[in-house]
XYZ file of C-alpha atoms in Angstrom:
565
model
C 0.013 -0.327 -0.159
C 1.064 3.272 -0.425
C 2.296 5.311 2.417
C 2.540 9.382 2.796
C 5.599 10.006 5.097
C 6.527 13.542 6.434
C 9.916 14.951 4.795
C 13.454 14.879 6.038
C 12.534 18.552 7.619
C 10.243 17.484 9.756
C 8.331 19.965 7.414
C 4.512 19.912 5.603
C 4.434 18.221 2.597
C 2.859 19.595 0.157
C 1.241 20.773 -2.950
C 0.406 23.700 -5.618
C -3.289 23.730 -6.274
C -2.916 22.701 -9.378
C -1.283 18.986 -8.558
C -3.578 18.873 -6.134
C -6.691 19.290 -7.934
C -5.247 16.948 -11.249
C -4.175 13.921 -8.790
C -7.704 14.002 -7.100
C -9.042 13.767 -11.456
C -10.330 17.310 -11.922
C -9.229 19.721 -15.275
C -8.735 23.512 -15.301
C -12.143 24.253 -15.322
C -13.614 22.574 -11.898
C -11.493 25.213 -10.356
C -10.513 28.175 -9.438
C -6.883 29.142 -8.109
C -6.808 31.492 -4.475
C -2.466 31.533 -4.515
C -0.828 28.542 -4.816
C -2.306 26.622 -2.178
C -6.267 26.843 -2.314
C -9.082 26.691 -4.769
C -12.579 27.925 -5.130
C -14.511 25.204 -7.393
C -17.387 26.138 -9.673
C -20.782 25.559 -10.106
C -21.972 22.439 -10.953
C -19.558 20.131 -10.712
C -21.731 18.064 -8.051
C -24.303 17.355 -11.226
C -21.025 16.684 -13.709
C -19.843 14.115 -11.305
C -23.055 12.615 -10.377
C -22.475 8.957 -12.603
C -19.563 8.167 -10.280
C -20.138 5.486 -7.498
C -20.377 7.689 -3.592
C -17.759 6.864 -1.621
C -18.353 5.515 2.701
C -19.922 8.376 4.457
C -17.985 9.146 7.898
C -19.165 10.957 10.351
C -16.898 12.412 13.221
C -18.501 13.217 16.593
C -17.162 13.899 20.215
C -18.233 13.713 24.022
C -19.075 16.619 25.973
C -15.683 18.679 25.818
C -13.188 20.750 27.523
C -13.669 24.368 26.845
C -10.228 23.737 25.247
C -11.218 21.316 22.708
C -10.608 17.293 22.979
C -9.066 16.997 19.402
C -12.333 16.451 16.838
C -10.798 18.244 13.877
C -7.647 17.261 14.339
C -8.992 13.506 14.654
C -10.863 14.099 11.020
C -7.298 15.504 9.520
C -5.364 12.436 11.341
C -7.737 9.624 10.159
C -7.736 11.555 6.728
C -4.745 11.610 6.373
C -3.694 7.633 7.265
C -6.729 6.397 4.608
C -4.588 8.004 2.578
C -1.751 6.109 3.468
C -3.360 2.913 3.396
C -3.766 3.610 -0.074
C -7.674 4.951 -0.433
C -8.343 8.673 -2.008
C -9.401 10.423 0.724
C -11.658 13.774 0.848
C -11.522 15.411 4.913
C -15.018 18.764 4.748
C -14.941 20.709 7.298
C -16.364 23.895 8.222
C -14.493 27.457 7.941
C -12.401 29.052 11.438
C -14.943 31.880 12.858
C -13.175 34.588 14.239
C -14.843 34.235 17.259
C -13.198 31.298 18.434
C -9.760 32.093 17.061
C -10.290 35.379 18.305
C -11.557 34.412 21.498
C -11.517 31.261 23.635
C -10.034 28.890 21.505
C -7.618 30.174 19.033
C -7.224 28.908 15.728
C -9.671 25.826 14.290
C -7.205 24.321 11.075
C -6.000 20.870 13.812
C -2.146 21.631 15.238
C 0.558 19.516 15.882
C 1.506 17.126 12.790
C -2.073 17.682 11.767
C -2.634 21.095 10.055
C -4.591 22.341 6.918
C -2.645 24.273 5.290
C -2.319 26.940 4.723
C -2.846 27.538 8.139
C -2.886 31.292 9.046
C -5.179 32.033 5.571
C -8.079 29.153 7.019
C -7.805 30.837 10.230
C -7.932 34.472 9.495
C -9.474 35.792 5.769
C -9.411 32.395 3.700
C -11.795 33.294 0.594
C -13.964 35.834 2.060
C -16.829 33.772 2.926
C -16.711 34.641 5.977
C -17.177 38.331 5.061
C -19.366 37.402 2.050
C -22.172 36.264 4.430
C -21.498 38.973 7.043
C -22.480 41.400 4.363
C -25.411 39.449 2.928
C -27.065 39.337 6.305
C -26.347 42.816 6.980
C -27.784 44.279 4.285
C -30.895 42.442 4.655
C -31.189 44.525 7.832
C -30.566 48.044 6.143
C -33.208 46.892 3.331
C -35.765 46.327 6.699
C -34.790 49.859 7.846
C -35.653 51.782 4.838
C -38.747 49.470 3.937
C -40.740 50.296 7.302
C -38.835 54.648 7.143
C -40.292 54.686 3.865
C -43.989 53.035 4.715
C -43.611 50.302 1.868
C -45.756 47.909 1.662
C -45.911 44.620 2.769
C -46.092 47.021 5.981
C -43.597 45.354 8.447
C -44.159 45.966 12.691
C -41.279 47.073 13.572
C -42.112 44.928 17.019
C -42.129 41.728 15.425
C -38.641 41.888 13.746
C -36.155 38.666 14.219
C -33.766 39.875 11.534
C -30.315 40.533 13.444
C -27.203 42.129 11.786
C -24.208 39.964 12.362
C -20.270 40.344 13.471
C -17.781 37.307 12.829
C -16.402 38.264 16.433
C -17.506 37.898 20.126
C -18.271 41.100 20.829
C -20.816 40.926 23.822
C -22.387 44.838 23.977
C -23.831 44.671 20.397
C -25.890 41.805 21.549
C -29.020 44.086 22.705
C -28.706 47.238 21.061
C -31.313 49.693 20.483
C -30.906 51.297 16.003
C -32.023 53.971 14.660
C -30.380 56.777 17.055
C -30.136 59.120 14.591
C -31.473 63.037 14.075
C -33.821 63.058 11.829
C -34.877 59.908 12.241
C -33.279 57.440 8.876
C -34.412 54.588 10.245
C -37.045 53.092 12.934
C -35.826 52.967 16.427
C -36.259 49.733 17.754
C -34.697 47.034 19.891
C -32.236 44.569 17.745
C -29.262 42.918 18.708
C -25.773 41.676 15.910
C -25.770 37.655 15.813
C -22.464 36.116 15.119
C -22.103 35.339 11.506
C -21.869 31.828 12.168
C -24.683 31.140 14.352
C -27.054 33.379 11.408
C -29.140 32.172 9.212
C -27.827 33.160 5.879
C -24.428 30.385 6.956
C -26.814 27.608 7.268
C -28.570 28.215 4.661
C -24.885 28.567 2.687
C -24.168 25.489 4.357
C -27.164 23.944 3.782
C -27.379 25.019 -0.419
C -27.748 21.965 -2.929
C -26.919 25.129 -5.815
C -27.223 28.776 -6.721
C -30.923 28.765 -8.238
C -31.978 26.717 -4.674
C -29.414 29.044 -2.850
C -31.380 32.064 -3.589
C -34.672 30.601 -3.383
C -33.628 30.151 0.174
C -32.650 33.334 0.729
C -36.009 34.979 -0.685
C -37.958 32.320 2.359
C -36.115 33.571 5.122
C -39.010 35.343 6.838
C -38.012 38.776 8.321
C -41.351 39.955 10.756
C -44.598 40.040 10.549
C -47.732 42.322 9.689
C -50.112 43.871 11.422
C -52.275 41.458 11.411
C -49.760 38.318 11.319
C -48.914 37.760 8.555
C -45.162 36.910 7.748
C -42.594 39.048 5.451
C -39.772 37.231 3.808
C -36.942 38.757 1.520
C -38.613 37.620 -1.462
C -41.332 40.458 -0.530
C -39.154 43.072 0.766
C -37.333 42.811 -3.188
C -33.310 42.006 -1.936
C -32.728 38.277 -2.102
C -31.330 38.603 -5.902
C -28.450 41.296 -4.472
C -27.929 38.712 -1.267
C -27.420 35.171 -3.484
C -24.943 38.280 -5.372
C -22.787 39.152 -2.525
C -22.437 34.963 -1.644
C -22.623 33.118 -4.573
C -19.043 32.668 -5.081
C -19.019 32.139 -1.177
C -21.106 29.521 -2.533
C -18.526 27.559 -3.622
C -16.558 24.741 -1.693
C -12.693 25.327 -0.572
C -9.793 22.808 -1.965
C -7.356 23.482 0.921
C -4.584 19.668 2.085
C -3.719 18.901 4.921
C 0.234 19.572 6.080
C 0.723 15.303 4.635
C -1.365 16.659 1.173
C -4.714 14.853 1.616
C -6.805 17.318 -0.342
C -10.080 18.552 1.936
C -12.932 20.671 1.473
C -12.245 23.648 4.227
C -16.582 25.437 3.511
C -19.155 27.397 5.636
C -19.073 27.486 9.582
C -22.693 26.686 11.134
C -21.848 26.522 15.184
C -22.820 23.745 16.669
C -23.937 24.904 19.801
C -26.135 27.774 18.378
C -26.248 26.532 14.835
C -26.780 22.900 13.505
C -23.261 22.572 13.101
C -22.125 21.243 9.851
C -19.711 21.891 6.897
C -21.296 22.779 3.306
C -24.039 19.672 2.203
C -22.181 20.922 -1.974
C -18.984 20.362 -0.334
C -19.665 16.535 0.828
C -21.695 15.857 -2.561
C -19.069 16.583 -4.879
C -16.367 14.380 -1.710
C -18.953 11.597 -2.741
C -18.191 11.388 -5.900
C -13.298 12.149 -6.048
C -13.222 9.841 -3.207
C -12.775 6.267 -2.122
C -13.724 7.885 1.400
C -14.605 11.043 2.790
C -14.258 12.198 6.773
C -16.218 14.862 7.939
C -17.093 16.323 11.274
C -19.863 17.912 13.215
C -19.578 20.273 16.034
C -19.436 19.923 19.690
C -20.967 16.084 21.049
C -23.333 13.451 19.882
C -26.038 15.978 21.331
C -24.707 19.503 19.170
C -23.530 18.807 15.910
C -23.928 14.605 15.409
C -27.674 14.860 15.351
C -28.230 17.765 13.419
C -25.883 16.009 10.877
C -27.892 13.088 11.176
C -31.940 15.014 11.721
C -30.955 18.351 9.572
C -27.952 17.764 6.938
C -28.990 14.121 6.329
C -32.409 14.642 6.042
C -31.441 18.072 3.336
C -29.249 15.961 1.606
C -30.526 12.607 1.500
C -26.743 11.054 2.056
C -26.498 8.763 4.189
C -23.712 8.050 6.678
C -21.791 4.561 6.614
C -19.722 4.980 10.016
C -20.365 7.086 12.633
C -16.470 8.263 15.228
C -16.872 9.232 18.769
C -13.565 11.413 19.862
C -13.138 11.308 22.977
C -9.857 12.255 26.033
C -9.013 11.142 29.354
C -9.715 14.799 30.436
C -13.251 15.383 28.532
C -14.232 12.542 30.878
C -12.568 13.279 33.292
C -14.163 16.925 33.741
C -18.000 15.167 33.841
C -17.778 13.211 36.493
C -18.313 17.203 38.477
C -14.863 16.928 40.597
C -13.086 19.766 39.100
C -13.349 22.965 38.721
C -13.201 24.586 35.188
C -13.840 27.581 34.030
C -14.242 29.030 29.780
C -10.669 30.639 29.315
C -9.039 29.689 31.606
C -6.228 26.988 32.039
C -7.137 23.522 32.950
C -6.859 22.205 36.349
C -3.259 20.461 36.741
C -5.301 17.742 39.037
C -7.194 17.509 35.948
C -4.216 16.045 34.567
C -3.375 13.808 36.529
C -4.100 9.899 36.503
C -7.673 9.319 38.565
C -8.950 6.417 38.112
C -11.839 7.093 39.894
C -12.942 10.431 38.631
C -12.520 8.822 34.951
C -15.094 5.924 36.371
C -17.444 8.570 37.364
C -17.439 10.944 34.121
C -17.188 7.586 31.390
C -21.895 7.765 31.818
C -20.844 10.662 29.205
C -19.379 8.477 27.159
C -21.331 5.429 27.566
C -24.133 8.296 26.608
C -22.680 9.544 23.727
C -22.340 5.682 22.462
C -25.944 4.948 22.920
C -26.827 8.578 20.928
C -25.454 6.972 18.306
C -27.051 3.628 18.368
C -30.418 5.249 18.079
C -29.452 6.385 14.965
C -27.933 2.363 13.888
C -24.900 3.394 13.027
C -21.196 1.150 13.465
C -19.478 4.195 15.776
C -15.199 3.621 16.125
C -14.471 5.226 19.553
C -11.126 7.537 18.899
C -9.291 8.722 22.309
C -7.447 11.084 21.354
C -4.500 10.802 23.544
C -2.017 13.357 25.014
C 1.764 12.819 26.037
C 0.685 12.973 29.330
C -1.648 10.659 29.771
C -1.960 7.238 31.745
C -2.335 4.511 29.675
C -3.867 2.933 32.704
C -7.089 5.680 31.963
C -6.629 5.030 28.540
C -6.774 0.974 28.272
C -9.861 1.619 30.205
C -11.199 4.199 28.662
C -11.675 1.239 25.032
C -13.100 -1.687 27.922
C -15.849 1.136 28.928
C -16.448 1.923 24.531
C -16.261 -1.563 24.243
C -18.462 -3.204 26.887
C -21.399 -0.052 26.177
C -21.150 -1.274 22.204
C -18.893 0.326 19.628
C -17.166 -2.006 16.955
C -13.575 -0.711 18.105
C -12.348 1.439 20.273
C -9.268 2.795 19.076
C -5.728 4.426 20.416
C -4.577 7.756 18.587
C -1.661 9.868 18.510
C -2.609 12.174 15.671
C -1.489 15.656 17.008
C 2.063 14.070 17.262
C 2.838 11.424 15.316
C 0.590 12.695 12.428
C -1.363 10.300 10.125
C 0.769 6.604 10.949
C -0.522 8.358 14.756
C -4.366 7.225 13.174
C -3.462 4.196 11.078
C -4.883 1.463 13.528
C -8.086 4.001 13.464
C -8.545 4.436 9.831
C -8.019 0.553 9.827
C -11.001 0.315 11.936
C -13.261 2.902 10.346
C -12.351 0.438 7.189
C -14.534 -2.587 8.780
C -16.940 -0.439 10.554
C -18.303 1.290 7.358
C -18.473 -1.628 5.507
C -21.162 -2.998 8.039
C -24.230 -2.371 6.662
C -26.551 -0.152 9.093
C -30.458 0.844 8.977
C -29.492 4.646 9.132
C -32.971 6.192 10.407
C -34.239 9.886 11.585
C -34.630 10.555 15.199
C -38.505 11.192 13.804
C -40.234 11.906 11.347
C -41.703 15.718 9.908
C -45.163 14.759 10.510
C -44.883 15.133 14.277
C -46.137 18.251 15.985
C -43.490 20.608 17.010
C -43.441 20.335 20.918
C -43.758 16.142 19.832
C -40.131 16.787 18.217
C -39.225 19.341 20.476
C -39.584 16.597 23.417
C -38.517 13.215 21.149
C -34.639 15.285 21.064
C -34.897 16.345 24.318
C -35.776 13.176 26.338
C -34.498 10.480 23.749
C -31.309 12.549 23.352
C -30.040 14.873 26.509
C -31.850 12.238 28.010
C -34.497 15.267 29.607
C -37.363 13.462 31.831
C -39.466 16.504 30.105
C -39.856 19.840 28.872
C -41.582 23.009 29.460
C -42.026 25.859 27.094
C -42.192 29.356 27.989
C -45.165 31.245 27.212
C -42.948 33.499 24.836
C -42.433 29.622 22.862
C -45.904 28.928 23.066
C -46.715 31.743 21.212
C -44.910 30.744 18.732
C -44.982 27.103 18.239
C -49.138 28.172 17.669
C -48.181 30.901 15.401
C -45.655 28.940 12.870
C -47.742 25.545 13.035
C -51.256 28.146 11.852
C -48.779 29.625 9.155
C -47.697 26.125 7.874
C -44.249 25.792 9.122
C -45.303 22.849 11.138
C -43.748 20.049 8.745
C -39.348 21.283 10.190
C -36.861 19.334 11.375
C -35.772 21.753 14.626
C -32.053 22.820 15.432
C -31.994 23.361 19.144
C -29.503 25.534 20.450
C -28.177 24.908 24.052
C -24.950 24.360 25.823
C -21.665 22.152 23.663
C -20.613 21.363 27.980
C -23.030 19.292 28.685
C -25.763 17.010 27.849
C -28.537 19.450 29.282
C -29.159 22.937 28.796
C -27.082 23.028 32.450
C -23.644 23.795 31.211
C -23.388 22.663 35.368
C -25.226 19.543 35.344
C -21.943 17.302 33.736
C -21.984 13.809 33.107
C -25.211 11.873 31.929
C -28.226 14.338 33.770
C -31.275 12.671 34.030
C -34.602 13.620 35.745
C -34.204 17.548 34.593
C -36.460 19.582 33.298
C -35.323 20.461 29.617
C -36.823 24.096 29.239
C -37.632 26.211 25.800
C -37.376 29.935 26.083
C -38.544 30.745 22.111
C -38.889 29.103 18.863
C -37.818 30.968 15.936
C -38.468 30.281 12.397
C -35.653 30.177 9.748
C -37.607 28.881 6.748
C -34.750 30.055 4.570
C -32.304 27.450 6.317
C -36.095 25.574 6.631
C -35.626 24.719 10.223
C -37.168 25.458 13.525
C -34.199 27.517 16.358
C -34.906 26.060 19.339
C -33.397 28.325 22.380
C -32.716 26.990 26.084
C -30.869 27.608 29.561
C -28.589 30.445 28.638
C -26.959 30.056 25.263
C -26.648 33.104 23.481
C -26.135 33.768 19.682
C -23.494 36.345 20.615
C -21.558 35.360 23.537
C -18.438 38.212 24.849
C -14.843 37.189 24.769
C -12.866 35.524 27.638
C -11.270 37.479 30.608
C -8.248 36.377 27.822
C -8.475 36.426 24.949
C -6.911 33.984 22.548
C -6.354 37.053 20.097
C -3.411 39.028 22.992
C -1.284 36.236 21.966
C -1.414 36.782 18.009
C 1.027 39.344 16.181
C 3.151 39.777 13.333
C 7.502 39.367 13.407
C 9.152 41.904 11.576
C 9.003 40.285 8.017
C 5.411 39.642 8.167
C 4.674 36.937 9.344
C 1.375 35.930 11.395
C 2.714 34.109 14.735
C 0.739 32.750 17.981
C -2.946 31.957 15.529
C -1.868 28.273 15.645
C-alpha cells in the first residue's frame, strides 16, 4: 500500500493546488486557484460528477468537551491522512473557522501539531472571503428592512415583530442587545435589536444547506424577517433583495479546496456553530467529495448531542445522503471533567489535577461516553471510539476507556496520537473505520417531520439529552402555535444549547437525568429550513474570555503571523 511519510525536514509536504486538483481527477475548468495553495471549485461540479459511485461517508463527533476542545478537528485530519496512507483516496470536509473562537477562547481552528490544514493562517483568518460575504448579506438585509419600514412600503412590517439581526464574525457582547435608529432626524425606525455571530446566522446555515445557486436564491427568498400588523409573515422575496443577497454570496457558495500537512485534500466550506446553529460543513462540499474519493470524513460541531444530532436529522435529511459509520472522539481529561470533581471555567487553563491519573474520576465521568454512544446507536450506525491521547495521559486510563467503550457497544475503540504523529498516529483508527463502514446499517432519523413541533422537541430532549420533560415558556408556546398555523410545523428542529453538558445547564455533568429541559424561545429559519429552539442561557452573540486568544497573536518583522496556531 502507498504511504505518505513526512519530509526529512519535518515540515509539511504540500503540493501546489493544480497538482492536488489533478490527482483528484479535476480539470482546469473545474476550479479557480486562489494563490498557490487554495482554490474554489466551480458551480455545477456535483452534477458533472453525478454518474460516479458514492464514497463511504464517515461522520466525526465527540463527547461533551472541556473548554479547550478534545481534538475533534485534529482527529478528522489525522483519520483522513491515515486513510490516504492506507491507499484510499480520501477527502476531508470541514467547516471554516469563525474569527469568534480564533480571537476568543480556543484560538485557531485548522488543527494543530502534525495534523494541520494548510495554509493555516489563511484558513483561520480571511481565507477566501466567505465569512465576510455572509456578514455582508446579513447586514444588507437588515438595512433593507429598516429602509422598508422608514419609507412605509408594502407589506407593512410591524417593527416589534422583526426577528432579523445584524451579524459580526467576532465575539462582542456589547452588540448582543442594542437600540438602533437613534440618529436625528430619524433615518430608520427606533427599535430594539442586536447582533448575532456570523457563524450563528441563518444565512450561514443556508450556505451550508443549499444544493446549488438556484436553491440558494430560493432559500434566501423564503427567509421570514417579521410579521405584518395582521400577523402575516414577511419574506425577503417580498422585500425584493433576495437577488442582491445571492449576488453577494454566489462565490461563497463554491467550496474551498485545500490540503493537510501531508497533502491529503480537504474541502473547507461554511461554518455554522454546533451549539447555536446546525454545526456542519456544506452539503455541496460533501456531494462533490463523495464522487471524487473512496472515503469522505466530515466533522460535526461539538458532541453527539449537538452537531451529530443535527448532522443526522437536518443535514442528512436535507441532502438525502446517509453516513456509513460514525467516529466518537473522547479524551481522558474530558471524561474526568464529566465526573464533576474538578472546577473548570471557559477562558482559564485546565486545573493541573485534571491532567493527573485518576481512575475514580475517569469511571465516574465515563457515564458521559456511554451516553454519547447510546445517542449514536439510536441512529443505527456502527461507531468507532477514537481516544485522542495527550502526551501526559496515563496508559491505564486510556486502556480503561477502551474497555468501557467496547462494553457499551462500540464497534472498536482505538487510541490515537494524531497530534504528535500525524497520519501514522491514526492508522489503527483508519483500519477500524474501514471495517466499521463495511458493515451494513439501518440508518434512520430520530423523528418524522409530520410530528407536531412540541413532540419533536420533546423527542430530542428526552431521547438525546436524557430529560424527563420539556417546559415551554410562554413566548415559545405562542410562536410554536403561530408557526404551525402558518404552515411551518413540518420543519426539522435545531436546538441551541450549551455544548458542555447533555442538558441545557453547563453545570449538569456526566449523564444527567430527571431534569426539565426549558425552551425559552422558538425562532423560524424558513430559508435554512428548520425551527430554531433556544434553551438555557445560550446566546447568539457571546463575549470574550478574561484572556482572549487575540492578545497572543502578532506579526514578526518579516510580516509572518505568530501566535495564531
